[in-house]
Short mmCIF file of C-alpha atoms in Angstrom, two decimals:
data_model
loop_
_atom_site.label_atom_id
_atom_site.label_comp_id
_atom_site.label_asym_id
_atom_site.label_seq_id
_atom_site.Cartn_x
_atom_site.Cartn_y
_atom_site.Cartn_z
CA MET A 30 19.32 44.98 20.62
CA SER A 31 22.39 42.87 21.49
CA VAL A 32 23.71 41.78 24.89
CA HIS A 33 26.27 44.59 24.78
CA THR A 34 23.60 47.27 24.47
CA LEU A 35 21.31 45.87 27.19
CA HIS A 36 21.03 47.78 30.41
CA PRO A 37 22.91 45.78 33.10
CA ASP A 38 19.70 45.41 35.15
CA ARG A 39 17.97 43.65 32.21
CA VAL A 40 20.69 41.12 31.33
CA ASP A 41 19.46 38.40 33.70
CA GLU A 42 15.83 38.96 32.66
CA ALA A 43 16.76 38.69 28.95
CA ARG A 44 18.83 35.57 29.65
CA MET A 45 15.91 33.85 31.43
CA HIS A 46 13.54 34.88 28.64
CA ALA A 47 15.97 33.43 26.05
CA TYR A 48 16.28 30.18 28.00
CA SER A 49 12.50 29.81 28.33
CA THR A 50 12.01 30.56 24.65
CA PHE A 51 14.79 28.49 23.11
CA ALA A 52 15.18 25.57 25.54
CA PRO A 53 11.95 23.85 24.39
CA LEU A 54 12.94 24.32 20.73
CA LEU A 55 16.40 22.91 21.36
CA ILE A 56 15.10 19.92 23.33
CA HIS A 57 12.57 19.19 20.61
CA SER A 58 15.14 19.43 17.82
CA LEU A 59 17.69 17.27 19.62
CA THR A 60 15.18 14.57 20.53
CA GLN A 61 13.89 14.51 16.93
CA LYS A 62 17.42 13.92 15.67
CA LEU A 63 17.92 11.22 18.28
CA ALA A 64 14.63 9.55 17.33
CA ARG A 65 15.58 9.54 13.64
CA SER A 66 18.98 8.02 14.26
CA GLN A 67 18.56 5.82 17.34
CA GLY A 68 14.90 4.89 17.67
CA MET A 69 12.31 4.76 20.41
CA LYS A 70 14.28 2.79 23.00
CA GLU A 71 16.86 5.57 23.18
CA LEU A 72 14.08 8.14 23.57
CA ASP A 73 12.69 6.14 26.47
CA LYS A 74 16.13 6.14 28.12
CA ILE A 75 16.54 9.88 27.54
CA GLU A 76 13.10 10.62 28.97
CA THR A 77 13.81 8.58 32.09
CA SER A 78 17.19 10.24 32.51
CA LEU A 79 15.84 13.79 32.07
CA VAL A 80 12.94 13.28 34.45
CA ARG A 81 15.29 11.82 37.07
CA LEU A 82 17.66 14.78 36.60
CA ILE A 83 14.81 17.25 37.10
CA GLU A 84 13.46 15.47 40.17
CA GLU A 85 16.90 15.21 41.80
CA THR A 86 17.87 18.83 41.17
CA VAL A 87 17.69 21.12 44.17
CA VAL A 88 16.03 24.38 43.18
CA ALA A 89 16.55 27.25 45.62
CA ALA A 90 13.46 29.19 44.61
CA PRO A 91 10.16 29.63 46.41
CA ASP A 92 8.33 27.94 43.55
CA GLY A 93 11.00 25.27 42.89
CA GLU A 94 8.61 22.29 43.02
CA ALA A 95 6.23 23.95 40.54
CA MET A 96 9.21 24.66 38.26
CA LYS A 97 10.15 20.97 38.40
CA GLU A 98 6.61 19.94 37.49
CA PHE A 99 6.63 22.29 34.51
CA ALA A 100 10.03 20.97 33.43
CA VAL A 101 8.83 17.35 33.59
CA GLU A 102 5.72 18.38 31.64
CA LEU A 103 7.97 19.96 29.00
CA VAL A 104 10.10 16.82 28.65
CA VAL A 105 7.14 14.44 28.51
CA SER A 106 5.12 16.50 26.00
CA THR A 107 8.16 17.14 23.80
CA LEU A 108 9.08 13.47 23.65
CA ARG A 109 5.45 12.49 23.00
CA ASN A 110 5.41 14.85 20.00
CA VAL A 111 8.71 13.46 18.75
CA ARG A 112 7.46 9.86 19.05
CA GLU A 113 4.37 10.73 17.01
CA HIS A 114 6.39 12.47 14.29
CA PRO A 115 6.44 10.48 11.00
CA ASP A 116 10.25 10.79 10.72
CA ALA A 117 10.84 9.03 14.04
CA LYS A 118 12.65 5.71 13.64
CA HIS A 119 10.62 2.92 15.19
CA ASP A 120 12.54 0.06 16.67
CA LEU A 121 12.46 -3.32 15.00
CA GLU A 122 10.77 -6.05 16.94
CA GLU A 123 13.24 -8.14 18.89
CA ILE A 124 13.04 -11.63 17.41
CA GLU A 125 14.31 -13.21 20.63
CA GLU A 126 11.19 -11.95 22.40
CA ARG A 127 8.99 -13.77 19.87
CA ARG A 128 10.76 -17.11 19.81
CA ALA A 129 8.94 -20.02 21.34
CA ALA A 130 10.73 -21.78 24.16
CA GLY A 131 12.75 -24.76 22.93
CA ARG A 132 12.64 -23.71 19.27
CA SER A 133 15.62 -25.05 17.36
CA GLU A 134 18.12 -22.87 15.50
CA ASN A 135 19.21 -25.80 13.32
CA PRO A 136 17.90 -25.33 9.71
CA GLU A 137 17.43 -29.09 9.18
CA THR A 138 15.35 -29.39 12.35
CA LEU A 139 13.28 -26.37 11.33
CA GLU A 140 12.66 -27.93 7.89
CA GLU A 141 11.58 -31.20 9.53
CA GLN A 142 9.22 -29.32 11.83
CA LEU A 143 7.76 -27.45 8.86
CA GLN A 144 7.21 -30.68 6.88
CA SER A 145 5.66 -32.34 9.92
CA GLY A 146 3.34 -29.39 10.41
CA LEU A 147 2.29 -29.48 6.76
CA GLU A 148 1.63 -33.22 6.92
CA ASP A 149 -0.40 -32.77 10.09
CA SER A 150 -2.57 -30.22 8.31
CA PHE A 151 -3.56 -32.74 5.62
CA PRO A 152 -6.24 -32.75 4.08
CA ALA A 153 -6.94 -29.11 4.92
CA SER A 154 -3.96 -28.07 2.80
CA ASP A 155 -5.29 -29.94 -0.26
CA PRO A 156 -7.14 -27.97 -2.92
CA PRO A 157 -10.89 -28.49 -3.00
CA ALA A 158 -12.17 -31.23 -5.30
CA VAL A 159 -13.93 -30.23 -8.52
CA VAL A 160 -17.58 -31.26 -8.34
CA SER A 161 -19.94 -31.30 -11.28
CA THR A 162 -23.44 -29.95 -10.76
CA ALA A 163 -24.82 -31.08 -14.13
CA ILE A 164 -28.40 -32.25 -14.10
CA THR A 165 -29.04 -35.46 -16.02
CA GLY A 166 -31.70 -35.50 -18.66
CA GLY A 167 -32.28 -33.95 -22.05
CA SER A 168 -30.08 -30.96 -21.76
CA LYS A 169 -29.60 -28.57 -24.66
CA GLU A 170 -26.35 -28.97 -26.55
CA ILE A 171 -24.06 -26.03 -25.90
CA VAL A 172 -22.03 -25.01 -28.91
CA GLY A 173 -19.06 -22.66 -28.87
CA THR A 174 -18.22 -19.94 -31.42
CA ASP A 175 -15.71 -22.13 -33.26
CA GLU A 176 -18.31 -24.85 -33.71
CA VAL A 177 -20.94 -22.37 -34.98
CA LEU A 178 -18.50 -20.97 -37.56
CA ARG A 179 -17.46 -24.47 -38.64
CA ARG A 180 -21.10 -25.50 -39.15
CA LYS A 181 -21.87 -22.34 -41.19
CA LYS A 182 -18.84 -22.94 -43.38
CA GLU A 183 -19.91 -26.54 -43.89
CA ALA A 184 -23.45 -25.47 -44.74
CA ARG A 185 -22.12 -23.11 -47.44
CA ARG A 186 -20.11 -25.92 -49.00
CA ARG A 187 -23.09 -28.30 -49.29
CA PRO A 188 -24.88 -26.35 -52.03
CA GLU A 189 -21.59 -26.18 -53.94
CA LYS A 190 -21.19 -29.97 -53.79
CA ALA A 191 -24.78 -30.58 -54.78
CA GLY A 192 -24.57 -28.32 -57.88
#
């Protein structure tokens, strides 16, 4: 049934039903696209703006305040779902917020600070010393495979030399 075939008394009812059905889908789709392209900070701005718009709108209906609460609920839940979506673009950390006060931007100064820090960490940055745990005394001679083969070969030659 199209708009042209609707009974005139049902046009407004159908319009309101369409708005209530499609508005959440549209808001969700638009905010997902925004999240993918702009990131979380823009979503935060949009959420603040939409909530303010809802709160400042004068609704001339007996249940206007309840409608506003439902609208805010719709915005907040939709944006929460968009933020949790794996395709949402998460903002990069602002490096300026991490910088220590007084940190130099000069590469030579940074290199000097790095070298100084490494020197200050000495000897902790040195590799551990190799320590032998051998016990003194009559230990058994340990012979490798090459040595065993060499001795067998030598033993085979001895009878040949003797004969």
